[in-house]
Amino acid sequence: MASFKTYLIKRIILALVVIYFVITITFILSHVVPSDPAELYVGPKATAEQREKAIKELGLNQPIYIQYLRYFQNLVNGDLGKSLRAHTPVLHDILTYLPATLEIVVLANIVALIVGVAFGSYSALKKDMLADHLIRIVSVGGVSIPSFWFALITQLVFFGILGIFPLDSRLSSDIQLFNPIHTITGFYTIDALITGNIVALVDSVRHIILPAFVLATYPIGLVTRMVRSMMVEVLNENYIRFAKANGFKDNLIYYKYALKNALTPALMALGLSFAYSITGAFLVEVIFSWPGLGTYTVNAILENDYPAILGVTIFGTIFYVFINLFLDILQAYLDPRVRLQ
Amino acid sequence: MNKLTLSKETKITLKLIKRDKLAMLSLLIITFFIIVSIFAPFIVPYPSQGEGLPVPEKRFLPPSFENPFGTDYLGRDVLSRVIFGARISLFVGIFVVCVAIIIGVPLGLIAGYFGGKVDDVLMRITDVFLSFPSLLFAIALVATLGPGLFNAMISLSITWWPWYARLARAQAVTIKEQPYILASQVIGVKGLTIVFRHLLPNALTPIIVQGTMDMSSAILAEAGLSFIGLGAQAPSPEWGLMVSTGRIYLLNYWWFPVFPGLAIFLVALAFNLFGDSLRDVLDPKSRKAGGQM
């Protein structure tokens, strides 16, 4: 496994380099590009005193390289600055809002994996037949539909017309009052389940269905297309023809031999879409008043809360880099060809 | 540059595209939106409302013969505004994709052709850019530069070019081994001349496919930025912004947020479907596999 180790080290170094660059770029964005960095941090309505204070606190009167070092030092210590609105540490805010986002993102991607693999493999089996064309339209549609608009449509249909799902938020207000969820993981559905709070469990599931479904449309499209093209390729391989010629049952060939080889790329597509859906969730959360990072960021944008916006960017990027790192390592582990490149 | 006579390959491509009904339909939709946006001021029922003139006495009228898509919270004809919005979205798509291609493709071709240090440096830079979640990066950029359509477009272009650099590099690496390139090297054609006269025209196919699909992604991304308040500002008839202002009226006056979003969906879908078909047709591998299963 020597080559695996070398690959691992190389890949980790690349990830660290990327993070270093991300931090440098955000530093340039926040300290070098703006003509008045202090104003960004205190907002346009601040008094001269507040500005003076910010300049001192942020060290904006010092030479640029010292500012750079300080910026770095703060980040390494987990200090993303303070939010303008609430004066709370941005990192603390992010960690408070993160579980709600992760909950829909994780659920959406599980749904996407199941539906995407099913659609993709079926589509490959029925290549150029009606089912294939329909699935193609659905999957291309999934990556073309603006999520924030699709969210509105689901609200209109499932709340406005059919009345079977709640409009928005994470939990009904009466449940929040009378059957509050005791927070353990921050995932309401799981917490409610562990603590045996059945009323809240049912309510939180009813609330999560629409946002998770909307968020899943993009990954479903992505995974379906990936699995389909891999399956089409694999089904043309000699070993599959050999199995057919030998009279193996079709189902056995498809699901045991072919699908297995088409799954690694599907996993990669899913990894990418997982990272993507973190930002994708931003737009969906706003529509469903889902109290996650997206709602936090959009509020920050509306109120010019610059430290919060920048903090989310840095945090989100590092998160994204680590997911990609994890996936590349996983892929190298599963597929020896990758690490030998 | 090569003469623009249709090669055999191009003719086959056109034939195959014509046979693909879905591709033709999406091409039709794209053409329709382009024509409509060019002639917007002459064909919309209420040009001044399209640009933002309020008509207080006509607020929230449901779709009717006079206002096929209804009216919005300021009494403006939604259809007129959606058509004006097509101009913005198509322009944004073309701008972002073109800037990304103009920056990315030459860099990628040069890196791929010359290799060595230039290549290493460029590829590391694109590695870093591609490791960013592009929407987040665009958000941070626009937040620094200040919200606005132009800044949103610039930010999207900056996050987009590395994809083209990668694509062009991969093309250059394959093509530079071709006999005709080796031949021009032997007769002493200069490196940059080879890159732009011989590599570029032959590397364009996958770039065009990617560009077509990216039109859709760019339009969606920009609508998303406008939706969260970083892109176009009121009273612009930008689609994402219209959905954003209309969303609080969803349950009472659904037409106001629904039609602009439908337009985004249609355009994005058309570009994606067309790009998808284009790729199928241009990629001989998937063509060959066509009749087998």
XYZ file of C-alpha atoms in Angstrom:
634
model
C 0.000 0.000 0.000
C 2.990 2.308 -0.366
C 1.500 4.101 -3.348
C -1.686 4.704 -1.422
C 0.280 6.409 1.325
C 2.101 8.661 -1.147
C -1.204 9.556 -2.732
C -2.695 10.308 0.659
C 0.132 12.661 1.588
C 0.075 14.416 -1.787
C -3.655 14.903 -1.589
C -3.559 16.276 1.943
C -0.847 18.744 0.974
C -2.962 19.943 -1.943
C -5.922 20.447 0.388
C -3.793 22.498 2.781
C -2.451 24.594 -0.089
C -6.008 25.239 -1.241
C -7.073 26.318 2.225
C -4.040 28.584 2.456
C -5.027 30.217 -0.834
C -8.644 30.557 0.215
C -7.609 32.409 3.333
C -5.228 34.598 1.360
C -7.908 35.418 -1.195
C -10.443 36.326 1.471
C -7.773 38.476 3.109
C -7.178 40.296 -0.170
C -10.921 40.649 -0.635
C -11.481 42.079 2.801
C -8.321 44.114 3.436
C -6.753 45.051 0.105
C -9.535 45.417 -2.492
C -11.917 47.727 -0.581
C -10.912 51.372 -0.457
C -12.112 51.517 3.133
C -11.936 48.114 4.867
C -13.016 49.557 8.198
C -16.321 50.663 6.734
C -17.041 47.132 5.554
C -16.586 45.875 9.078
C -18.645 48.479 10.917
C -21.250 49.205 8.257
C -22.059 52.512 6.584
C -24.033 53.894 9.550
C -21.220 53.650 12.097
C -19.959 56.696 13.995
C -16.402 57.962 13.708
C -15.674 56.511 17.143
C -16.836 53.048 16.162
C -14.676 53.275 13.082
C -11.607 54.244 15.088
C -12.252 51.330 17.380
C -12.607 48.906 14.470
C -9.394 50.171 12.909
C -7.580 49.476 16.158
C -9.247 46.143 16.781
C -8.614 44.884 13.269
C -5.143 46.405 13.171
C -5.957 48.271 9.982
C -3.449 50.986 10.825
C -0.584 48.512 10.759
C 1.505 47.486 7.739
C -0.256 45.072 5.427
C 1.967 42.076 6.174
C 1.273 42.377 9.891
C -2.450 42.539 9.133
C -2.033 39.422 7.028
C -0.255 37.522 9.796
C -2.842 38.580 12.348
C -5.652 37.548 10.059
C -4.078 34.148 9.672
C -3.437 33.769 13.377
C -7.060 34.595 14.176
C -8.360 32.072 11.714
C -6.119 29.322 13.008
C -7.520 30.065 16.448
C -11.022 29.668 15.044
C -11.771 33.389 15.263
C -13.847 34.414 12.249
C -14.595 37.831 13.665
C -17.780 39.211 15.145
C -21.113 39.618 13.452
C -22.186 43.246 12.982
C -25.797 42.663 13.897
C -25.607 40.621 17.067
C -21.958 41.118 18.010
C -21.703 37.379 18.498
C -18.649 35.462 17.227
C -19.331 34.404 13.632
C -18.009 30.891 14.218
C -20.479 30.420 17.044
C -23.325 31.582 14.799
C -22.240 29.236 12.038
C -22.114 26.247 14.359
C -25.581 27.120 15.669
C -27.108 27.252 12.191
C -25.110 24.417 10.640
C -27.090 21.366 11.924
C -30.329 22.555 10.316
C -28.562 22.883 6.970
C -26.792 19.548 7.300
C -30.054 17.832 8.139
C -31.729 18.709 4.825
C -28.502 18.300 2.869
C -27.888 14.782 4.189
C -31.482 13.718 3.653
C -31.576 15.212 0.151
C -28.440 13.354 -0.845
C -29.677 10.022 0.488
C -32.823 10.496 -1.581
C -30.701 11.496 -4.582
C -28.535 8.402 -4.291
C -31.498 6.015 -4.190
C -33.533 7.703 -6.910
C -30.508 8.531 -9.063
C -29.143 4.990 -9.090
C -32.578 3.544 -9.793
C -33.330 6.000 -12.610
C -29.825 5.845 -14.076
C -29.556 2.070 -14.251
C -33.090 1.627 -15.543
C -32.468 4.272 -18.170
C -29.310 2.479 -19.333
C -31.192 -0.813 -19.626
C -33.893 0.817 -21.727
C -31.447 2.861 -23.771
C -33.159 4.829 -26.575
C -36.576 3.612 -25.532
C -39.395 5.750 -24.192
C -38.424 5.266 -20.531
C -34.878 6.385 -21.312
C -36.087 9.570 -22.995
C -38.452 10.381 -20.151
C -35.771 9.834 -17.522
C -33.393 11.979 -19.563
C -35.878 14.849 -19.572
C -36.401 14.450 -15.832
C -32.684 14.398 -15.095
C -31.843 17.342 -17.344
C -34.849 19.088 -15.827
C -33.465 18.399 -12.353
C -30.268 20.295 -13.099
C -32.084 23.085 -14.960
C -34.835 24.007 -12.529
C -34.096 27.053 -10.354
C -34.329 25.578 -6.855
C -35.786 28.700 -5.254
C -38.596 28.743 -7.807
C -39.254 25.012 -7.566
C -39.516 25.472 -3.792
C -42.267 28.049 -4.330
C -44.106 25.716 -6.688
C -44.067 22.889 -4.125
C -45.405 25.305 -1.510
C -48.142 26.387 -3.849
C -49.158 22.814 -4.654
C -48.628 20.917 -1.397
C -49.582 23.672 1.027
C -51.734 26.078 -0.971
C -53.797 23.641 -3.024
C -53.541 20.192 -1.421
C -52.837 21.336 2.127
C -50.902 18.172 3.026
C -47.581 19.721 4.085
C -46.807 22.757 6.235
C -45.731 25.956 4.458
C -42.350 26.518 6.086
C -40.099 26.491 9.209
C -38.672 23.457 10.971
C -41.360 22.733 13.523
C -44.898 23.921 14.217
C -45.017 26.591 16.887
C -47.397 24.652 19.162
C -45.055 21.657 19.091
C -42.172 23.961 19.898
C -44.126 25.190 22.927
C -45.644 21.997 24.269
C -43.380 19.221 23.002
C -39.980 20.903 22.579
C -37.190 18.766 21.162
C -34.282 18.122 23.448
C -31.233 18.913 21.323
C -28.573 16.208 21.099
C -27.340 16.028 17.517
C -29.053 19.171 16.228
C -30.953 17.051 13.678
C -34.553 17.491 14.821
C -35.787 14.255 13.286
C -33.062 12.185 14.939
C -33.262 13.999 18.270
C -37.022 13.529 18.397
C -36.579 9.854 17.606
C -33.905 9.246 20.258
C -35.841 11.038 22.964
C -39.018 9.205 22.020
C -40.852 12.452 21.292
C -43.227 10.952 18.729
C -45.422 14.040 18.246
C -42.401 16.163 17.443
C -40.941 13.453 15.229
C -44.035 13.337 13.035
C -44.144 17.127 12.902
C -40.465 17.529 12.006
C -40.709 14.871 9.296
C -43.699 16.687 7.800
C -41.661 19.888 7.766
C -38.511 18.440 6.250
C -40.082 16.616 3.302
C -40.565 19.566 0.945
C -37.202 21.304 1.446
C -35.300 18.012 1.233
C -37.187 17.006 -1.898
C -36.509 20.340 -3.594
C -32.865 20.215 -2.621
C -32.607 16.669 -3.987
C -33.659 17.563 -7.552
C -30.232 18.766 -8.637
C -28.300 15.777 -7.228
C -30.911 13.394 -8.645
C -30.252 14.788 -12.110
C -26.506 14.594 -11.621
C -26.413 11.043 -10.238
C -28.900 9.755 -12.815
C -26.824 11.045 -15.714
C -23.601 9.723 -14.225
C -24.983 6.247 -13.475
C -26.655 6.053 -16.867
C -23.543 6.842 -18.864
C -21.408 4.499 -16.742
C -23.946 1.689 -17.045
C -24.157 2.115 -20.814
C -20.402 1.834 -20.979
C -20.171 -1.121 -18.612
C -22.955 -3.034 -20.379
C -20.849 -2.940 -23.533
C -17.840 -4.484 -21.818
C -16.705 -7.928 -22.829
C -17.216 -9.497 -19.437
C -20.887 -8.567 -19.487
C -21.323 -10.015 -22.963
C -19.498 -13.101 -21.810
C -21.863 -13.450 -18.889
C -24.809 -13.036 -21.249
C -23.441 -15.583 -23.679
C -23.104 -17.968 -20.776
C -26.785 -17.608 -20.080
C -26.581 -15.831 -16.737
C -29.867 -14.320 -15.710
C -30.269 -10.699 -16.849
C -31.054 -9.384 -13.398
C -27.988 -11.005 -11.940
C -25.812 -9.481 -14.649
C -27.290 -6.010 -14.306
C -27.459 -5.634 -10.596
C -24.563 -7.725 -9.425
C -21.891 -7.295 -12.077
C -22.701 -4.150 -14.002
C -24.121 -1.836 -11.371
C -21.261 -2.493 -8.991
C -18.814 -1.033 -11.457
C -21.005 1.921 -12.232
C -21.371 2.863 -8.579
C -17.945 4.362 -7.847
C -18.482 7.306 -10.211
C -21.983 7.682 -8.830
C -20.463 8.018 -5.394
C -18.158 10.724 -6.716
C -21.024 12.559 -8.353
C -22.853 12.376 -5.080
C -19.860 13.751 -3.216
C -19.705 16.726 -5.527
C -23.406 17.270 -5.232
C -23.200 17.023 -1.450
C -20.713 19.847 -1.410
C -22.798 21.691 -3.971
C -26.000 21.299 -2.007
C -24.473 23.094 0.959
C -24.645 26.260 -1.118
C -27.708 25.044 -2.990
C -29.444 24.853 0.376
C -28.949 28.616 0.784
C -31.635 29.448 -1.745
C -34.021 26.713 -0.647
C -33.737 27.613 3.036
C -34.790 31.180 2.356
C -38.071 30.043 0.809
C -38.871 27.551 3.549
C -37.731 29.864 6.393
C -35.460 27.005 7.357
C -33.197 28.280 10.155
C -29.900 27.152 8.604
C -26.731 28.709 7.233
C -28.496 29.920 4.097
C -31.047 31.958 5.994
C -28.200 33.255 8.158
C -26.159 34.294 5.119
C -29.020 35.895 3.225
C -29.950 37.929 6.298
C -26.304 38.917 6.572
C -26.346 40.036 2.931
C -29.524 42.066 3.428
C -28.045 43.837 6.433
C -24.535 44.327 5.044
C -23.085 42.123 7.760
C -19.752 41.722 6.044
C -17.847 39.707 8.676
C -20.657 37.160 8.727
C -20.686 36.815 4.919
C -16.939 36.379 4.789
C -16.986 33.955 7.714
C -19.521 31.746 5.976
C -17.405 31.812 2.820
C -14.286 30.675 4.643
C -16.107 28.049 6.657
C -18.021 26.764 3.638
C -14.903 26.530 1.532
C -12.949 24.628 4.156
C -15.880 22.275 4.573
C -16.019 21.782 0.810
C -12.272 21.159 0.577
C -12.442 18.506 3.284
C -15.344 16.706 1.656
C -13.464 16.615 -1.623
C -10.367 15.406 0.163
C -12.309 12.635 1.841
C -13.912 11.586 -1.445
C -10.668 11.546 -3.387
C -9.111 9.367 -0.721
C -12.133 7.090 -0.705
C -11.982 6.802 -4.474
C -8.272 6.067 -4.443
C -8.930 3.389 -1.854
C -11.718 1.815 -3.907
C -10.077 2.174 -7.304
C -6.337 1.502 -7.454
C -6.050 3.114 -10.909
C -6.619 6.562 -9.439
C -3.662 6.545 -7.091
C -1.285 5.247 -9.737
C -1.825 8.228 -12.033
C -8.252 30.626 -39.663
C -9.783 27.672 -41.462
C -12.205 28.449 -44.217
C -15.807 28.106 -43.192
C -16.735 25.394 -45.666
C -18.689 22.571 -44.091
C -16.495 19.571 -43.548
C -17.890 16.066 -43.796
C -17.842 15.790 -40.037
C -19.875 18.987 -39.611
C -22.436 17.765 -42.107
C -22.883 14.500 -40.230
C -23.243 16.462 -37.009
C -25.949 18.686 -38.467
C -27.788 15.679 -39.820
C -27.738 13.899 -36.482
C -28.870 17.011 -34.650
C -31.759 17.428 -37.067
C -32.852 13.885 -36.348
C -32.934 14.522 -32.574
C -36.404 15.921 -31.914
C -35.608 17.068 -28.406
C -32.538 18.955 -29.627
C -34.553 20.661 -32.345
C -37.243 21.623 -29.848
C -34.694 23.103 -27.464
C -33.014 24.963 -30.321
C -36.423 26.353 -31.205
C -36.955 27.558 -27.632
C -33.515 29.177 -27.554
C -34.099 30.916 -30.890
C -37.506 32.072 -29.705
C -36.063 33.648 -26.560
C -33.239 35.303 -28.513
C -35.615 36.835 -31.074
C -38.059 37.931 -28.398
C -35.343 39.619 -26.370
C -33.873 41.425 -29.377
C -37.228 42.877 -30.348
C -38.570 43.228 -26.804
C -39.456 46.953 -26.943
C -41.469 46.427 -30.147
C -43.398 43.302 -29.239
C -44.271 43.616 -25.556
C -47.758 44.947 -24.840
C -46.538 47.588 -22.324
C -42.884 48.583 -22.905
C -42.787 51.270 -20.203
C -44.160 48.874 -17.585
C -41.583 46.338 -18.721
C -38.919 48.839 -17.757
C -40.533 49.533 -14.405
C -43.268 52.193 -14.694
C -45.841 51.528 -11.933
C -49.588 51.546 -12.669
C -51.082 51.777 -9.154
C -54.704 51.196 -10.190
C -53.926 47.834 -11.824
C -52.222 45.991 -8.950
C -52.425 42.170 -8.743
C -54.739 41.602 -11.691
C -54.991 37.872 -12.477
C -53.992 36.633 -15.941
C -56.438 37.900 -18.548
C -56.554 38.826 -22.200
C -54.959 42.260 -21.560
C -52.363 40.896 -19.125
C -51.683 37.260 -20.105
C -49.364 36.745 -17.095
C -51.302 39.075 -14.776
C -49.874 42.166 -13.087
C -47.457 42.563 -10.173
C -47.529 44.498 -6.875
C -47.001 47.779 -8.716
C -49.591 47.023 -11.362
C -47.033 46.274 -14.066
C -47.711 43.733 -16.787
C -45.781 40.582 -15.809
C -45.510 39.355 -19.419
C -43.826 42.587 -20.522
C -41.392 42.344 -17.633
C -40.611 38.687 -18.261
C -39.798 39.491 -21.892
C -37.553 42.376 -20.873
C -35.958 40.016 -18.360
C -35.002 37.662 -21.192
C -32.634 40.346 -22.469
C -30.851 40.508 -19.126
C -30.579 36.768 -18.575
C -29.392 35.937 -22.082
C -26.896 38.784 -21.981
C -25.563 37.608 -18.619
C -25.230 34.042 -19.896
C -23.383 35.091 -23.028
C -21.169 37.521 -21.135
C -20.127 35.085 -18.403
C -19.472 32.208 -20.793
C -17.569 34.396 -23.279
C -15.353 35.988 -20.645
C -14.645 32.566 -19.139
C -13.732 31.211 -22.584
C -11.614 34.227 -23.515
C -9.587 33.952 -20.307
C -9.569 30.191 -19.875
C -9.072 28.773 -23.349
C -5.853 30.594 -24.370
C -4.288 29.896 -20.976
C -5.267 26.241 -21.139
C -4.009 25.795 -24.697
C -0.685 27.467 -23.926
C -0.212 25.387 -20.788
C -1.123 22.173 -22.561
C 1.008 22.865 -25.604
C 4.168 24.133 -23.959
C 3.977 22.024 -20.798
C 6.711 22.420 -18.196
C 6.673 25.197 -15.588
C 3.937 27.268 -17.250
C 1.707 24.215 -17.179
C 2.489 23.388 -13.549
C 1.762 26.884 -12.318
C -1.455 27.221 -14.297
C -2.763 23.838 -13.232
C -2.091 24.568 -9.568
C -3.960 27.864 -9.926
C -6.941 26.132 -11.508
C -6.775 23.418 -8.817
C -7.237 26.100 -6.217
C -10.047 27.817 -8.085
C -11.866 24.578 -8.733
C -11.650 23.634 -5.068
C -13.792 26.635 -4.218
C -17.533 26.224 -4.098
C -18.148 28.743 -6.873
C -21.415 30.194 -5.601
C -19.894 30.928 -2.180
C -16.890 32.531 -3.796
C -19.138 34.640 -6.002
C -21.128 35.683 -2.918
C -17.962 36.824 -1.139
C -16.767 38.673 -4.243
C -20.037 40.497 -4.827
C -20.324 41.325 -1.148
C -16.929 43.022 -1.401
C -17.465 44.756 -4.739
C -21.017 45.768 -3.837
C -24.282 44.255 -5.083
C -25.278 44.858 -8.683
C -25.779 43.054 -11.952
C -22.400 43.986 -13.383
C -20.476 42.908 -10.295
C -22.420 39.659 -10.209
C -21.451 39.000 -13.831
C -17.793 39.758 -13.155
C -17.775 37.503 -10.101
C -19.328 34.616 -11.995
C -16.818 34.992 -14.832
C -13.942 34.922 -12.371
C -15.181 31.681 -10.851
C -15.877 30.115 -14.235
C -12.743 30.443 -16.376
C -10.668 27.659 -14.723
C -13.080 25.034 -16.070
C -12.299 26.167 -19.586
C -8.577 26.293 -18.888
C -8.788 22.643 -17.816
C -10.821 21.617 -20.809
C -8.613 23.463 -23.300
C -5.476 22.052 -21.723
C -6.741 18.492 -22.026
C -7.540 19.163 -25.679
C -4.140 20.683 -26.351
C -2.341 17.742 -24.756
C -4.103 15.278 -27.094
C -3.983 17.372 -30.248
C -0.333 18.364 -30.015
C 0.690 14.786 -30.820
C -1.229 14.853 -34.115
C 0.844 14.596 -37.314
C -0.263 17.976 -38.666
C 0.968 19.739 -35.544
C 4.263 17.854 -35.630
C 4.566 18.772 -39.299
C 4.132 22.484 -38.621
C 6.726 22.251 -35.867
C 9.164 20.655 -38.293
C 8.765 23.390 -40.892
C 9.420 25.957 -38.183
C 6.063 27.544 -37.417
C 6.309 29.521 -34.182
C 4.779 28.035 -31.027
C 2.109 30.671 -30.437
C 1.107 30.594 -34.098
C 0.578 26.860 -33.836
C -1.485 27.318 -30.686
C -3.852 29.884 -32.129
C -4.020 28.846 -35.780
C -3.953 25.101 -35.523
C -4.708 23.984 -31.978
C -7.530 26.414 -31.293
C -9.860 25.581 -34.209
C -9.431 21.880 -33.571
C -10.012 22.133 -29.830
C -13.261 24.058 -30.117
C -15.830 21.236 -30.209
C -15.910 20.253 -26.509
C -15.567 23.917 -25.575
C -18.704 24.772 -27.527
C -20.593 21.910 -25.877
C -19.461 23.052 -22.441
C -20.298 26.646 -23.319
C -23.838 25.729 -24.308
C -24.447 23.928 -21.045
C -22.773 26.694 -19.066
C -25.194 29.224 -20.535
C -27.746 27.424 -18.450
C -25.603 27.291 -15.298
C -24.613 30.943 -15.643
C -28.225 32.062 -16.058
C -29.261 29.977 -13.035
C -26.358 31.238 -10.914
C -27.039 34.864 -11.760
C -30.753 34.455 -11.074
C -29.771 32.912 -7.725
C -27.506 35.849 -6.891
C -30.248 38.312 -7.811
C -32.711 36.296 -5.766
C -30.638 36.723 -2.598
C -30.169 40.415 -3.312
C -26.642 40.480 -4.714
C -27.419 40.793 -8.425
C -29.796 43.045 -10.304
C -31.556 45.683 -8.196
C -35.128 47.017 -8.415
C -36.781 48.091 -10.674
C -34.836 45.837 -13.029
C -37.048 43.163 -14.643
C -34.444 40.500 -13.843
C -36.117 37.106 -13.421
C -34.491 36.049 -10.130
C -35.260 39.429 -8.605
C -38.886 39.205 -9.755
C -39.293 35.790 -8.097
C -37.693 37.239 -4.973
C -40.054 40.227 -4.751
C -43.028 38.119 -5.751
C -42.532 35.259 -3.354
C -44.371 36.805 -0.409
C -47.474 37.106 -2.606
C -47.306 33.461 -3.701
C -50.436 32.182 -2.006
C -52.651 35.084 -3.038
C -51.243 36.175 -6.394
C -49.316 33.132 -7.656
C -48.739 34.500 -11.173
C -46.371 37.195 -9.974
C -43.531 34.889 -8.796
C -44.447 31.857 -10.946
C -44.049 33.203 -14.503
C -40.572 34.761 -14.177
C -39.297 31.519 -12.602
C -40.892 29.485 -15.360
C -38.918 31.556 -17.859
C -35.642 30.783 -16.052
C -36.522 27.088 -16.053
C -37.421 27.009 -19.761
C -34.269 28.778 -20.900
C -31.987 26.724 -18.639
C -33.688 23.512 -19.736
C -33.378 24.390 -23.423
C -29.656 25.138 -23.183
C -28.991 21.993 -21.155
C -30.960 19.725 -23.467
C -29.309 21.210 -26.514
C -25.840 20.897 -24.997
C -26.626 17.325 -23.977
C -27.662 16.370 -27.511
C -24.713 18.206 -28.970
C -22.387 16.183 -26.785
C -24.038 12.915 -27.718
C -23.710 13.747 -31.383
C -20.153 15.070 -31.223
C -18.821 12.259 -29.064
C -18.279 9.324 -31.436
C -18.123 6.900 -28.520
C -21.712 7.409 -27.464
C -22.742 7.454 -31.133
C -21.252 4.053 -31.746
C -22.854 2.583 -28.676
C -26.206 3.773 -29.990
C -27.568 0.669 -31.638
C -26.075 -1.999 -29.500
C -28.210 -2.642 -26.500
